[in-house]
Amino acid sequence: MTSSSADPSTLARQLPAGVLVTDPDILAGYRHDRAFDPDAAVPLAVVRATSTADVQTALRWAHENRVPVVPRGAGTSLSGGSGGLAGGIVLSTEKMRDITIDPATRTAVAGPGLLNAEVKAAAADHGLWYPPDPSSFEICSIGGNAATNAGGLCCVKYGVTSDYVLGLEVVLADGTAVRLGGPRLKDVAGLSLTKLFVGSEGTLGVITEVTLRLIPPQPPASTMVATFGSVEAAAAAVIAITATLRPAMLEFMDRTTINAVEDALRMDLDRGAEAMLIARSDAPGPAAAHEIEVMVRACRDAGAHDVFDTADPDEGEAFTAARRMAIPAVERLGSLLLEDVGVPLPMLPALVAGVAEIADLNAVTVAVIAHAGDGNTHPLIVYDPADEKMTERAHVAFGQIMDLAIDLGGTITGEHGVGRLKKPWLPAQVGPDVMALTRLIKNALDPRSILNPGAVL
Ligand SMILES: Cc1cc2nc3c(=O)[nH]c(=O)nc-3n(C[C@H](O)[C@H](O)[C@H](O)COP(=O)(O)OP(=O)(O)OC[C@H]3O[C@@H](n4cnc5c(N)ncnc54)[C@H](O)[C@@H]3O)c2cc1C
């Protein structure tokens, strides 16, 4: 049982001045994340920690007083994982922003509050690259990326966040700080506890430092853009491309998304196309031209209307920027229920066809974007919250799409996390034994269930 009766002023006295915030105007900004869950609440207080010691102090107090704690990075969660809880505190790591790069070990040690883009920039200053690139890379934190095991556009070739996390400092529910892993490329001492915390969505501990693997910079990339008369044809092209090679990016947008992006950016996208693929090759030297040629052929064989390719990085970047703009552009059409379903690649055509059927059945608009090369799609269900019937149909479609992904041997979330919004579907995907194991781990690490209660479990 958690109690909300604890007085945050007793915590304020244990923290440096200004770290605990109770100003209602500021608290209001910590109610929602980018999923805009209507059930999220204005928290009791926000702790804007400046050090691991602040995090420890806050968690010791919360543990003792059984106060719920929502760890928060930049609040860009699309699964309702960082929204506020009534009677709880938000523990924000946004001010923990130190970074050191060690070119000798090719590692970065970063505070969790640093934005993904800032980590990339710091690595680039040393001629190195941090690959994971969620579309939100300019607005999401590296701590949030580790806590959600974020993916992104280049992950189809370069892997997801967990592939780059070598070590963590984590503060446990009772305030104990532990160091896991470190700047070592190989280290199998003990259980894989570092990986346990990556993707744990703030339910097992608060990440206060991340040690990241860096690699040499990405070679210049060539880009291919193809438009199609049907989403099924585009999905078929994806299967053909990935069966032959490993693209550095393979992204998909459907007609609704293309038009929303064109409305926002005016870059002359083909408004009549039913689907568009954007693919990249960063293979060295002439191999890039060969890979682009293979991708062009696969698209043409699948019935592409138009295919365009360029070795000019700026031109290629403009199309990537268009894809990154997709969610904000579709957000302009109405309120969104954001899906993140993924399937084994051969099932991708069945998934996109099934999503279209669900949209028709429920008479709702579903825009589809996808990190298609790794089978991870984002059907975005657009609805008007003022229309009660439409809202109801949108929620039915939301569940049906996750059921469909599970039936196709897929997942309810490929990268955004379960959060609060997808929690009801987790047992159907993983089954009772895995749910019981998950609860055992949660109870062992957070016996008073103060860490992000209601998320995931
Ligand atoms: C336009 C847009 C595009 C996006 N594109 C992508 C994409 O391509 N790929 C992708 O993976 N995601 C994407 N996202 C989702 C989101 O940006 C990621 O989930 C990101 O990793 C969240 O980072 P954050 O700092 O905003 O975390 P928050 O939203 O603050 O938190 C996310 C979760 O992590 C937990 N958490 C945060 N910080 C910590 C910490 N220090 N310790 C413990 N737990 C913590 C929170 O409790 C919560 O459960 C997108 C979001 C938007 C708005």
Coordinates of C-alpha atoms and ligand atoms in Angstrom, one line a residue:
M1 CA 0.0 0.0 0.0
T2 CA 1.3 3.4 -0.8
S3 CA 0.2 6.5 1.1
S4 CA 0.0 10.0 -0.3
S5 CA -0.1 11.7 3.1
A6 CA 3.7 12.3 3.3
D7 CA 4.5 16.0 3.3
P8 CA 7.0 16.9 0.5
S9 CA 8.3 19.8 2.7
T10 CA 10.1 17.1 4.8
L11 CA 11.9 16.0 1.6
A12 CA 12.6 19.6 0.5
R13 CA 14.6 20.1 3.7
Q14 CA 16.9 17.1 2.9
L15 CA 17.6 18.4 -0.7
P16 CA 19.7 21.3 -1.9
A17 CA 17.6 24.5 -2.3
G18 CA 15.3 24.6 -5.4
V19 CA 15.6 20.9 -6.1
L20 CA 12.1 20.1 -4.9
V21 CA 9.4 22.0 -6.8
T22 CA 5.8 22.5 -5.7
D23 CA 4.8 25.5 -7.8
P24 CA 1.5 24.5 -9.3
D25 CA 2.3 26.1 -12.7
I26 CA 5.5 24.1 -12.9
L27 CA 3.9 20.9 -11.6
A28 CA 1.3 21.1 -14.4
G29 CA 4.0 20.7 -17.0
Y30 CA 4.9 17.3 -15.5
R31 CA 1.4 15.9 -15.7
H32 CA 1.5 14.5 -19.3
D33 CA 4.1 12.9 -21.5
R34 CA 3.7 12.9 -25.3
A35 CA 1.0 10.2 -25.1
F36 CA -1.3 12.7 -23.4
D37 CA -3.0 10.0 -21.3
P38 CA -6.1 11.7 -19.9
D39 CA -5.7 9.6 -16.7
A40 CA -2.3 11.2 -15.9
A41 CA -2.4 13.5 -12.9
V42 CA -0.6 16.6 -11.6
P43 CA 2.0 15.2 -9.2
L44 CA 2.4 16.2 -5.5
A45 CA 5.9 17.6 -6.2
V46 CA 8.7 17.3 -8.7
V47 CA 12.3 16.6 -7.7
R48 CA 14.7 18.0 -10.3
A49 CA 17.7 16.0 -9.2
T50 CA 21.1 17.5 -9.8
S51 CA 23.2 14.5 -8.6
T52 CA 23.0 10.8 -7.7
A53 CA 22.9 11.9 -4.1
D54 CA 19.7 13.9 -4.7
V55 CA 18.1 10.8 -6.3
Q56 CA 19.1 8.7 -3.4
T57 CA 17.6 11.2 -0.9
A58 CA 14.4 11.3 -2.8
L59 CA 14.0 7.6 -3.1
R60 CA 14.9 6.9 0.6
W61 CA 12.2 9.4 1.6
A62 CA 9.6 7.9 -0.9
H63 CA 10.5 4.4 0.2
E64 CA 10.1 5.3 3.9
N65 CA 6.8 7.1 3.3
R66 CA 5.5 4.8 0.6
V67 CA 5.1 7.6 -1.9
P68 CA 4.8 6.7 -5.7
V69 CA 7.7 7.9 -7.8
V70 CA 7.6 8.4 -11.6
P71 CA 11.1 8.7 -13.0
R72 CA 11.2 11.1 -15.9
G73 CA 13.7 12.1 -18.5
A74 CA 12.4 14.5 -21.2
G75 CA 8.8 13.3 -21.1
T76 CA 8.5 12.2 -24.7
S77 CA 7.1 8.8 -23.9
L78 CA 4.5 7.6 -26.3
S79 CA 3.2 4.9 -24.0
G80 CA 2.2 7.0 -21.0
G81 CA 5.2 5.8 -19.0
S82 CA 6.3 9.2 -17.6
G83 CA 2.9 10.8 -16.9
G84 CA 2.3 12.1 -13.3
L85 CA 0.4 10.2 -10.6
A86 CA -1.9 11.7 -8.0
G87 CA -0.2 11.8 -4.7
G88 CA 3.1 10.8 -6.2
I89 CA 6.4 12.7 -7.0
V90 CA 8.0 13.0 -10.4
L91 CA 11.8 12.3 -10.2
S92 CA 13.2 14.2 -13.1
T93 CA 16.8 13.6 -14.3
E94 CA 16.7 16.6 -16.7
K95 CA 19.4 18.5 -14.9
M96 CA 21.9 15.6 -14.7
R97 CA 23.8 16.5 -17.9
D98 CA 27.5 15.8 -17.5
I99 CA 29.3 13.9 -20.3
T100 CA 32.8 12.6 -20.7
I101 CA 34.1 10.9 -23.9
D102 CA 37.1 8.6 -23.7
P103 CA 38.4 8.0 -27.2
A104 CA 40.8 5.3 -25.9
T105 CA 38.0 3.0 -24.9
R106 CA 35.5 4.6 -27.4
T107 CA 33.0 5.1 -24.6
A108 CA 30.9 8.0 -23.3
V109 CA 29.8 8.4 -19.7
A110 CA 26.7 10.5 -19.7
G111 CA 24.3 11.9 -17.2
P112 CA 20.7 10.7 -17.9
G113 CA 19.4 14.2 -18.6
L114 CA 21.5 14.8 -21.7
L115 CA 19.5 14.7 -24.9
N116 CA 20.3 11.9 -27.4
A117 CA 21.3 14.6 -29.9
E118 CA 23.8 16.1 -27.4
V119 CA 25.4 12.7 -26.9
K120 CA 25.7 12.3 -30.6
A121 CA 27.3 15.8 -30.9
A122 CA 29.7 15.2 -28.0
A123 CA 30.8 11.9 -29.6
A124 CA 31.2 13.6 -33.0
D125 CA 33.6 16.2 -31.5
H126 CA 35.9 13.2 -30.9
G127 CA 35.4 11.7 -34.4
L128 CA 33.0 9.0 -33.0
W129 CA 29.4 8.1 -33.4
Y130 CA 26.6 7.1 -31.1
P131 CA 24.1 5.3 -33.5
P132 CA 20.7 4.9 -31.9
D133 CA 18.5 7.6 -33.4
P134 CA 14.9 7.7 -32.3
S135 CA 12.9 10.1 -34.4
S136 CA 12.7 12.2 -31.3
F137 CA 16.5 12.3 -30.9
E138 CA 16.5 16.1 -30.5
I139 CA 14.0 16.1 -27.7
C140 CA 14.5 12.8 -25.7
S141 CA 17.0 12.1 -23.0
I142 CA 19.6 9.4 -23.0
G143 CA 18.3 8.2 -19.6
G144 CA 14.9 7.8 -21.1
N145 CA 16.4 6.0 -24.1
A146 CA 18.1 3.5 -21.8
A147 CA 14.9 3.1 -19.7
T148 CA 12.8 2.3 -22.8
N149 CA 15.5 0.6 -24.8
A150 CA 14.7 3.1 -27.6
G151 CA 15.1 2.2 -31.2
G152 CA 15.1 4.4 -34.3
L153 CA 15.8 4.8 -37.9
C154 CA 19.3 3.4 -38.3
C155 CA 18.6 0.6 -35.8
V156 CA 17.8 -1.8 -38.6
K157 CA 21.5 -2.0 -39.3
Y158 CA 23.1 -0.7 -36.2
G159 CA 21.0 -2.1 -33.3
V160 CA 19.0 -0.5 -30.5
T161 CA 20.0 1.3 -27.3
S162 CA 20.7 -1.9 -25.4
D163 CA 23.4 -2.8 -27.9
Y164 CA 25.3 0.4 -26.9
V165 CA 24.8 0.4 -23.1
L166 CA 27.9 -1.0 -21.5
G167 CA 27.3 0.1 -18.0
L168 CA 24.8 2.0 -15.7
E169 CA 24.6 3.6 -12.3
V170 CA 21.2 2.9 -10.9
V171 CA 19.6 4.0 -7.7
L172 CA 17.3 1.3 -6.3
A173 CA 13.9 1.8 -4.7
D174 CA 15.4 2.0 -1.2
G175 CA 18.0 4.6 -2.2
T176 CA 21.0 2.2 -2.6
A177 CA 23.2 3.2 -5.6
V178 CA 24.7 0.4 -7.6
R179 CA 27.2 0.4 -10.5
L180 CA 26.7 -2.2 -13.2
G181 CA 29.1 -3.0 -16.1
G182 CA 31.5 -0.3 -17.3
P183 CA 33.7 0.7 -20.2
R184 CA 34.5 -2.9 -21.1
L185 CA 33.5 -4.4 -24.4
K186 CA 33.4 -7.9 -22.9
D187 CA 32.3 -8.5 -19.3
V188 CA 30.4 -11.5 -18.2
A189 CA 31.0 -11.3 -14.4
G190 CA 27.8 -12.1 -12.7
L191 CA 24.2 -12.0 -14.0
S192 CA 23.4 -9.6 -16.9
L193 CA 22.0 -6.9 -14.5
T194 CA 22.9 -4.0 -16.8
K195 CA 20.5 -5.4 -19.4
L196 CA 17.8 -6.0 -16.8
F197 CA 17.6 -2.3 -16.2
V198 CA 17.7 -1.3 -19.9
G199 CA 14.1 -1.2 -21.0
S200 CA 12.7 -1.5 -17.4
E201 CA 10.7 1.8 -17.9
G202 CA 11.4 3.2 -14.5
T203 CA 9.9 0.3 -12.6
L204 CA 13.1 -1.2 -11.2
G205 CA 15.4 1.7 -10.4
V206 CA 16.4 5.2 -11.5
I207 CA 19.3 5.4 -14.0
T208 CA 21.7 8.1 -12.9
E209 CA 24.6 7.5 -15.3
V210 CA 25.0 5.6 -18.6
T211 CA 28.2 4.3 -20.1
L212 CA 27.8 4.0 -23.8
R213 CA 29.7 2.3 -26.6
L214 CA 30.8 4.6 -29.4
I215 CA 31.8 3.5 -32.9
P216 CA 33.7 5.2 -35.8
P217 CA 31.5 7.6 -37.7
Q218 CA 28.9 6.5 -40.2
P219 CA 30.2 6.6 -43.8
P220 CA 28.3 9.0 -46.1
A221 CA 24.9 7.4 -47.1
S222 CA 23.1 7.2 -50.4
T223 CA 19.3 7.4 -50.3
M224 CA 16.5 5.9 -52.3
V225 CA 12.9 7.0 -52.2
A226 CA 10.1 5.0 -53.9
T227 CA 6.3 5.5 -54.1
F228 CA 3.7 2.8 -54.5
G229 CA 0.1 2.4 -55.5
S230 CA -0.6 0.2 -52.5
V231 CA 0.8 -0.4 -49.0
E232 CA 0.9 -4.1 -49.8
A233 CA 3.3 -3.5 -52.7
A234 CA 5.5 -1.4 -50.5
A235 CA 5.5 -4.1 -47.8
A236 CA 6.5 -6.7 -50.5
A237 CA 9.4 -4.4 -51.5
V238 CA 10.6 -4.3 -47.9
I239 CA 10.6 -8.1 -47.7
A240 CA 12.6 -8.3 -51.0
I241 CA 15.1 -5.7 -49.9
T242 CA 15.8 -7.2 -46.4
A243 CA 16.0 -10.7 -47.9
T244 CA 19.0 -9.5 -49.9
L245 CA 20.9 -6.9 -47.9
R246 CA 21.0 -4.9 -44.6
P247 CA 20.0 -1.3 -45.4
A248 CA 21.2 1.5 -43.1
M249 CA 17.6 2.7 -42.9
L250 CA 14.3 1.4 -44.4
E251 CA 11.3 3.6 -43.4
F252 CA 7.6 3.5 -44.5
M253 CA 4.9 6.2 -44.7
D254 CA 1.3 5.6 -45.9
R255 CA -0.8 8.1 -47.8
T256 CA -2.3 9.8 -44.8
T257 CA 1.1 10.4 -43.4
I258 CA 2.6 11.6 -46.7
N259 CA -0.1 14.2 -46.9
A260 CA 0.2 15.3 -43.3
V261 CA 4.0 15.7 -43.8
E262 CA 3.5 17.5 -47.1
D263 CA 1.0 19.9 -45.4
A264 CA 3.7 20.6 -42.7
L265 CA 6.8 20.8 -44.9
R266 CA 5.7 21.5 -48.5
M267 CA 8.5 19.5 -50.0
D268 CA 6.6 18.3 -53.1
L269 CA 5.9 14.7 -51.9
D270 CA 3.6 12.7 -54.1
R271 CA 0.2 13.2 -52.4
G272 CA -1.4 10.6 -54.6
A273 CA 0.9 7.7 -53.6
E274 CA -0.5 5.1 -51.2
A275 CA 2.9 4.4 -49.7
M276 CA 6.4 5.6 -49.7
L277 CA 9.7 3.9 -48.8
I278 CA 12.8 5.8 -47.8
A279 CA 15.9 3.6 -47.7
R280 CA 19.6 4.2 -47.2
S281 CA 22.9 2.5 -47.9
D282 CA 26.1 3.5 -46.1
A283 CA 28.1 0.6 -47.5
P284 CA 31.7 1.6 -48.3
G285 CA 32.8 2.8 -51.7
P286 CA 31.1 1.3 -54.8
A287 CA 29.2 -1.1 -52.6
A288 CA 26.7 1.7 -51.8
A289 CA 25.8 2.2 -55.4
H290 CA 25.3 -1.6 -55.7
E291 CA 23.0 -1.7 -52.7
I292 CA 21.0 1.2 -53.9
E293 CA 20.7 -0.6 -57.3
V294 CA 19.4 -3.7 -55.6
M295 CA 16.8 -1.7 -53.6
V296 CA 15.7 0.2 -56.7
R297 CA 15.2 -3.1 -58.5
A298 CA 13.2 -4.6 -55.6
C299 CA 10.9 -1.6 -55.5
R300 CA 10.3 -1.6 -59.3
D301 CA 9.7 -5.4 -59.2
A302 CA 7.1 -4.8 -56.4
G303 CA 5.4 -2.3 -58.7
A304 CA 6.7 1.1 -57.5
H305 CA 5.4 4.1 -59.4
D306 CA 8.4 6.3 -59.0
V307 CA 11.9 5.6 -57.7
F308 CA 14.5 8.3 -57.0
D309 CA 17.9 7.9 -55.6
T310 CA 20.7 10.3 -54.6
A311 CA 24.2 10.2 -53.2
D312 CA 23.9 13.8 -52.0
P313 CA 23.7 13.6 -48.2
D314 CA 21.7 16.9 -47.9
E315 CA 19.1 15.7 -50.3
G316 CA 18.9 12.3 -48.5
E317 CA 18.7 14.1 -45.2
A318 CA 15.6 16.1 -46.4
F319 CA 13.7 12.8 -46.9
T320 CA 14.8 11.5 -43.5
A321 CA 13.7 14.7 -41.9
A322 CA 10.3 14.3 -43.6
R323 CA 10.0 10.8 -42.0
R324 CA 11.1 12.2 -38.6
M325 CA 8.4 14.8 -38.9
A326 CA 5.7 12.1 -39.4
I327 CA 4.3 11.9 -35.8
P328 CA 4.2 15.7 -35.2
A329 CA 2.6 16.1 -38.6
V330 CA -0.2 13.5 -38.0
E331 CA -0.7 15.0 -34.5
R332 CA -2.1 18.1 -36.3
L333 CA -5.0 15.9 -37.6
G334 CA -6.4 15.3 -34.2
S335 CA -5.8 13.4 -31.0
L336 CA -3.7 10.2 -31.4
L337 CA -3.6 6.7 -30.0
L338 CA -0.1 5.6 -30.9
E339 CA 0.6 2.0 -31.7
D340 CA 4.1 0.5 -31.8
V341 CA 3.4 -3.0 -33.0
G342 CA 6.0 -5.2 -34.5
V343 CA 6.0 -8.5 -36.3
P344 CA 8.6 -10.9 -37.8
L345 CA 9.3 -9.4 -41.3
P346 CA 7.5 -12.0 -43.4
M347 CA 4.3 -11.0 -41.5
L348 CA 4.6 -7.3 -42.4
P349 CA 2.2 -7.4 -45.4
A350 CA -0.4 -9.2 -43.3
L351 CA 0.0 -6.6 -40.5
V352 CA -0.4 -3.6 -42.7
A353 CA -3.4 -5.2 -44.5
G354 CA -5.0 -6.1 -41.1
V355 CA -4.5 -2.6 -39.8
A356 CA -6.4 -1.2 -42.9
E357 CA -9.2 -3.7 -42.2
I358 CA -9.4 -2.6 -38.6
A359 CA -9.5 1.1 -39.6
D360 CA -12.4 0.3 -42.0
L361 CA -14.3 -1.8 -39.5
N362 CA -14.2 0.9 -36.9
A363 CA -14.6 3.8 -39.3
V364 CA -11.5 5.6 -37.9
T365 CA -8.4 7.1 -39.7
V366 CA -5.3 5.1 -39.0
A367 CA -2.1 6.7 -40.5
V368 CA 0.7 4.1 -40.7
I369 CA 4.4 4.9 -40.4
A370 CA 7.0 2.2 -39.8
H371 CA 10.6 1.4 -39.2
A372 CA 9.7 -1.2 -41.9
G373 CA 13.1 -2.8 -42.1
D374 CA 12.8 -4.3 -38.7
G375 CA 9.1 -5.0 -38.9
N376 CA 8.2 -2.2 -36.3
T377 CA 5.1 -0.2 -37.3
H378 CA 3.4 2.8 -35.8
P379 CA -0.3 2.8 -36.7
L380 CA -1.5 6.2 -35.5
I381 CA -5.2 6.2 -34.7
V382 CA -6.6 9.7 -35.2
Y383 CA -9.8 10.7 -33.3
D384 CA -11.7 13.6 -31.9
P385 CA -12.0 13.4 -28.1
A386 CA -15.1 15.5 -28.3
D387 CA -16.8 12.8 -30.3
E388 CA -17.7 10.1 -27.7
K389 CA -18.6 7.4 -30.2
M390 CA -15.5 8.0 -32.3
T391 CA -13.3 7.9 -29.2
E392 CA -14.8 4.6 -28.3
R393 CA -14.2 3.2 -31.8
A394 CA -10.6 4.4 -31.7
H395 CA -10.0 2.6 -28.4
V396 CA -11.5 -0.6 -29.8
A397 CA -9.2 -0.3 -32.9
F398 CA -6.2 0.3 -30.5
G399 CA -6.8 -3.1 -28.8
Q400 CA -7.6 -4.9 -32.1
I401 CA -4.3 -3.8 -33.6
M402 CA -2.4 -5.2 -30.7
D403 CA -4.4 -8.4 -30.8
L404 CA -3.6 -8.7 -34.5
A405 CA 0.2 -8.3 -33.8
I406 CA 0.1 -11.0 -31.1
D407 CA -1.8 -13.3 -33.5
L408 CA 0.9 -12.8 -36.1
G409 CA 3.6 -13.8 -33.7
G410 CA 4.6 -10.1 -33.1
T411 CA 4.9 -7.7 -30.2
I412 CA 2.6 -5.0 -28.8
T413 CA 5.6 -2.7 -28.6
G414 CA 8.9 -2.7 -30.6
E415 CA 10.5 0.4 -29.0
H416 CA 8.1 2.8 -27.1
G417 CA 7.6 0.5 -24.1
V418 CA 4.4 -0.8 -22.4
G419 CA 3.9 2.2 -20.1
R420 CA 0.4 2.5 -18.8
L421 CA -1.4 2.4 -22.2
K422 CA -0.4 -1.0 -23.4
K423 CA -0.3 -2.8 -20.0
P424 CA -3.6 -4.7 -20.5
W425 CA -2.2 -6.5 -23.5
L426 CA 1.1 -7.6 -22.0
P427 CA -0.2 -10.9 -20.5
A428 CA -1.6 -12.0 -23.8
Q429 CA 1.8 -11.5 -25.5
V430 CA 4.1 -13.0 -22.9
G431 CA 1.8 -15.5 -21.0
P432 CA 1.2 -16.2 -17.3
D433 CA 4.6 -17.7 -16.5
V434 CA 6.5 -14.7 -17.8
M435 CA 4.1 -12.3 -16.0
A436 CA 4.7 -14.2 -12.7
L437 CA 8.5 -14.1 -13.3
T438 CA 8.3 -10.3 -14.0
R439 CA 6.3 -9.8 -10.8
L440 CA 8.9 -11.8 -8.8
I441 CA 11.7 -9.5 -10.1
K442 CA 9.6 -6.4 -9.5
N443 CA 8.8 -7.5 -5.9
A444 CA 12.4 -8.3 -5.1
L445 CA 13.7 -4.9 -6.3
D446 CA 10.8 -2.7 -5.3
P447 CA 8.9 -4.5 -2.5
R448 CA 6.9 -1.4 -1.6
S449 CA 5.9 -0.9 -5.3
I450 CA 6.9 2.8 -5.3
L451 CA 8.6 2.9 -8.7
N452 CA 6.3 3.9 -11.5
P453 CA 3.3 2.0 -10.2
G454 CA 0.8 1.2 -12.8
A455 CA 3.4 1.1 -15.6
V456 CA 4.1 -2.2 -17.3
L457 CA 2.7 -4.3 -14.4
Ligands
LIG1 C1 7.8 12.7 -32.3 C2 8.3 11.5 -31.5 C3 9.0 10.5 -32.2 C4 9.5 9.4 -31.5 N1 10.2 8.5 -32.2 C5 10.7 7.4 -31.5 C6 11.5 6.4 -32.2 O1 11.8 6.5 -33.4 N2 12.0 5.4 -31.5 C7 11.8 5.3 -30.1 O2 12.2 4.3 -29.5 N3 11.0 6.2 -29.5 C8 10.5 7.2 -30.1 N4 9.7 8.1 -29.4 C9 9.4 7.9 -28.0 C10 10.3 8.5 -27.0 O3 11.0 9.6 -27.5 C11 11.3 7.5 -26.5 O4 10.6 6.5 -25.8 C12 12.4 8.0 -25.5 O5 13.3 7.0 -25.3 C13 11.8 8.6 -24.2 O6 12.9 9.4 -23.7 P1 12.5 10.5 -22.6 O7 13.7 11.1 -22.1 O8 11.5 11.5 -23.2 O9 11.8 9.6 -21.5 P2 10.5 9.9 -20.6 O10 9.3 10.0 -21.5 O11 10.7 10.9 -19.6 O12 10.3 8.4 -19.9 C14 10.1 7.3 -20.6 C15 10.1 6.1 -19.7 O13 11.4 5.9 -19.1 C16 11.4 6.1 -17.7 N5 12.6 6.9 -17.4 C17 13.0 8.1 -17.9 N6 14.2 8.4 -17.4 C18 14.5 7.5 -16.5 C19 15.7 7.3 -15.7 N7 16.7 8.2 -15.6 N8 15.7 6.2 -14.9 C20 14.7 5.3 -14.9 N9 13.6 5.4 -15.7 C21 13.6 6.5 -16.5 C22 10.1 6.8 -17.4 O14 9.6 6.4 -16.1 C23 9.2 6.2 -18.5 O15 8.7 5.0 -18.1 C24 9.2 9.3 -30.1 C25 8.5 10.3 -29.4 C26 8.1 11.4 -30.1 C27 7.4 12.5 -29.4

